[in-house]
Amino acid sequence: MDSASDEASRWRLVWLIYAALCGAYFSANAIFRWLRWPIFEGHGAWGWAQPTHAQFALIFLCCATPFLVAIALPSLVVWGGALSRRGFIAGVAISLLAIVWLELDASWYRMSSRHIELNEVRIFLGENWEEHAGVRTADKLRMLKLVLFHCTCLLSLALASAWLGSRLRPRAKLLQRRYLIPGVMLLAAAWLANSIFFGSMVIRNHAQWKTLLADHPWIPNAAAKSMARLSGSGHEMAALNQALQAARPATEGGTPKNPLGDVFPAVRGRPDIVVLAIEGLNKDLAESELSAFKQLQAKAVVAHNHYATGDATHYGLLGLTHGQPMLFYGRADWPQSPFIAALNELGYATKRFGADVTVFGQVGNYTTNFSQPVAEPADDWAMLDDLKTYLHGSSGGRFALVYYAGTHWPYKHRAAYSKHQPEVPDDYDYSRWDSSNFKQEIQNRYLNTLNELDAWLGRFLGQLDLDNTVLVVTADHGEEVMEAGRISHASGMWQKQIHVPFYILVPGAAPGQTHAITSHAHLMPALLQAMGRQARNYSPLVPGSYALVAHNNHTQRPQEWVLLGPETKFFLTWDARDRIEITSVTDLQDQALNDLRAPGVTELLQVLRATQARAARDADRPAVE
């Protein structure tokens, strides 16, 4: 063996040692950190059966296999070719990038229930995450420390591999290229066996394995969804989607009835109109904690089953202004609100208030027909002075859309509002694997932000002339605060993230209530109807007492939706090519519905078909003439 061949064999051996150590390191992180909760804790918190020792070993093996195979593949390439010191260094650099990506993915998943995709990367590079998502300096420092720790560990493994490789004599027979094809076949067999086993557990609806499949950082969203289609529920969904194509659209003729219109009191004269959208309200906690809400409940019309038009701020705000679900979002012509146009024509001044709402989610591009420039004060308290100046300014009607941001994650509040203790500290890591153990402390921090909101609401209501103001109070979307181990919003269309408070206060009107399904899309049509007006070039897309809610897709057209009826929810995908697929069916408590032949399911199929037909009809119609 000549010196060049001997050198290549030595570096090939060094790489194989490093690959083995690196695979063990990746697998250990997966089992004991990234997947620690579903592996070790889910049987207690989520009621799964306690795994036996043999089952634990099987879980470890199946969770580690994707990492071992992924690292073994480049090892086979190295095995089959020459390798120099430069090539080894390049391989180590790639492994460093991979571990950083996986760490970021794990943190992102624990907050959003989604793995990182190219769209998230693009948004991350273009968004102000401190302003729009509550990312703190402490979060950045925490991630930097993790990255430095991984770099130190992998570089140590690389140095140890180089040292071992220089002292071990390469066994030429083991490093011969004739073992390349058997090695590839062995890896393919391991990957296939692992996939088949995962799939079999999913088909049998084994909750722990389904969660492991969804949580695994090396298995993309698309693969998890494909596996889910193999389950028994997947076959039921296929039959339901066939029934959707055969369903007859509901209320094909005429204008569907607006459920809010039935209870919205008549608006007389020319009052001011103020719509307050509060960031991320957990309906149950807000209604039990806020004294201002208790006062409103005694005076206002209350919609008990009200839903936002999305689980993210921009979808919620635009649903309030445009009177439609987010099917218009993402259009190149930036559709404007026909209702703001109608108020402008009536001589109303129209203005938006709120911190940085113009930039976030491209809201400003959809609201250029407001007659007054947006007010974006430094904080919510400063906004009150701007709002007071506006409402007590010139004569004539004024419309104000007010956005309160102070209840956004990570739930910052002033020191004076610390009633609920103990609470997690300001720099608490909400993405840590054991956050469920701190449920009460996290809820206390959220409750303290509600205490500050309550004080703000007292001043806000005190400076309104309620004898001459139509007031609507709601939230841009809901908020989960550890009720099911999740936190914040925009991660899924579970009930807590989309079900919001809703109050209507009209001068001289008696209090009332409705238990019909209503949504943000019903507000502006009902308001103009109560004023004896209607917007030009508008027709509702969703017929009757139903709500279509969009899942956050950042600044792109929503792809995932929920359609809600009186008793039933359809989770579905609806893409820009007008293709609809129902992915699951639950009741309004997010429990899977077993009987897909129930009357509520049939009615919802008809409503979905009618909505699809109306959306196709209005797809090219401009929002404002």
Short mmCIF file of C-alpha atoms in Angstrom, two decimals, residues 277-281 354-355 379-381 383 403-414 445-446 448-453 456 476 479:
data_model
loop_
_atom_site.label_atom_id
_atom_site.label_comp_id
_atom_site.label_asym_id
_atom_site.label_seq_id
_atom_site.Cartn_x
_atom_site.Cartn_y
_atom_site.Cartn_z
CA ALA A 277 -59.12 43.76 19.50
CA ILE A 278 -57.03 42.48 22.43
CA GLU A 279 -54.00 40.32 21.76
CA GLY A 280 -54.29 36.61 22.54
CA LEU A 281 -57.14 36.25 25.03
CA GLY A 354 -51.86 49.77 17.74
CA ALA A 355 -48.20 48.91 18.14
CA ASP A 379 -46.91 51.17 24.02
CA ASP A 380 -50.53 50.49 24.85
CA TRP A 381 -50.73 53.11 27.60
CA MET A 383 -52.10 54.80 22.75
CA TYR A 403 -55.27 46.80 18.91
CA TYR A 404 -53.97 46.11 22.45
CA ALA A 405 -50.67 44.15 22.29
CA GLY A 406 -49.66 43.81 25.95
CA THR A 407 -51.00 40.29 26.49
CA HIS A 408 -48.72 38.73 23.85
CA TRP A 409 -46.33 35.94 24.79
CA PRO A 410 -43.94 36.01 26.72
CA TYR A 411 -46.48 37.82 28.92
CA LYS A 412 -44.53 40.86 30.04
CA HIS A 413 -46.16 43.11 32.60
CA ARG A 414 -45.26 46.03 34.83
CA ARG A 445 -47.66 35.23 34.58
CA TYR A 446 -50.43 35.35 31.99
CA ASN A 448 -50.72 39.18 35.73
CA THR A 449 -50.73 40.51 32.16
CA LEU A 450 -54.53 40.33 32.39
CA ASN A 451 -54.35 42.39 35.60
CA GLU A 452 -52.49 45.11 33.70
CA LEU A 453 -55.02 44.84 30.86
CA TRP A 456 -55.86 49.67 31.01
CA ASP A 476 -57.55 39.02 17.60
CA GLU A 479 -54.55 31.75 23.60
#
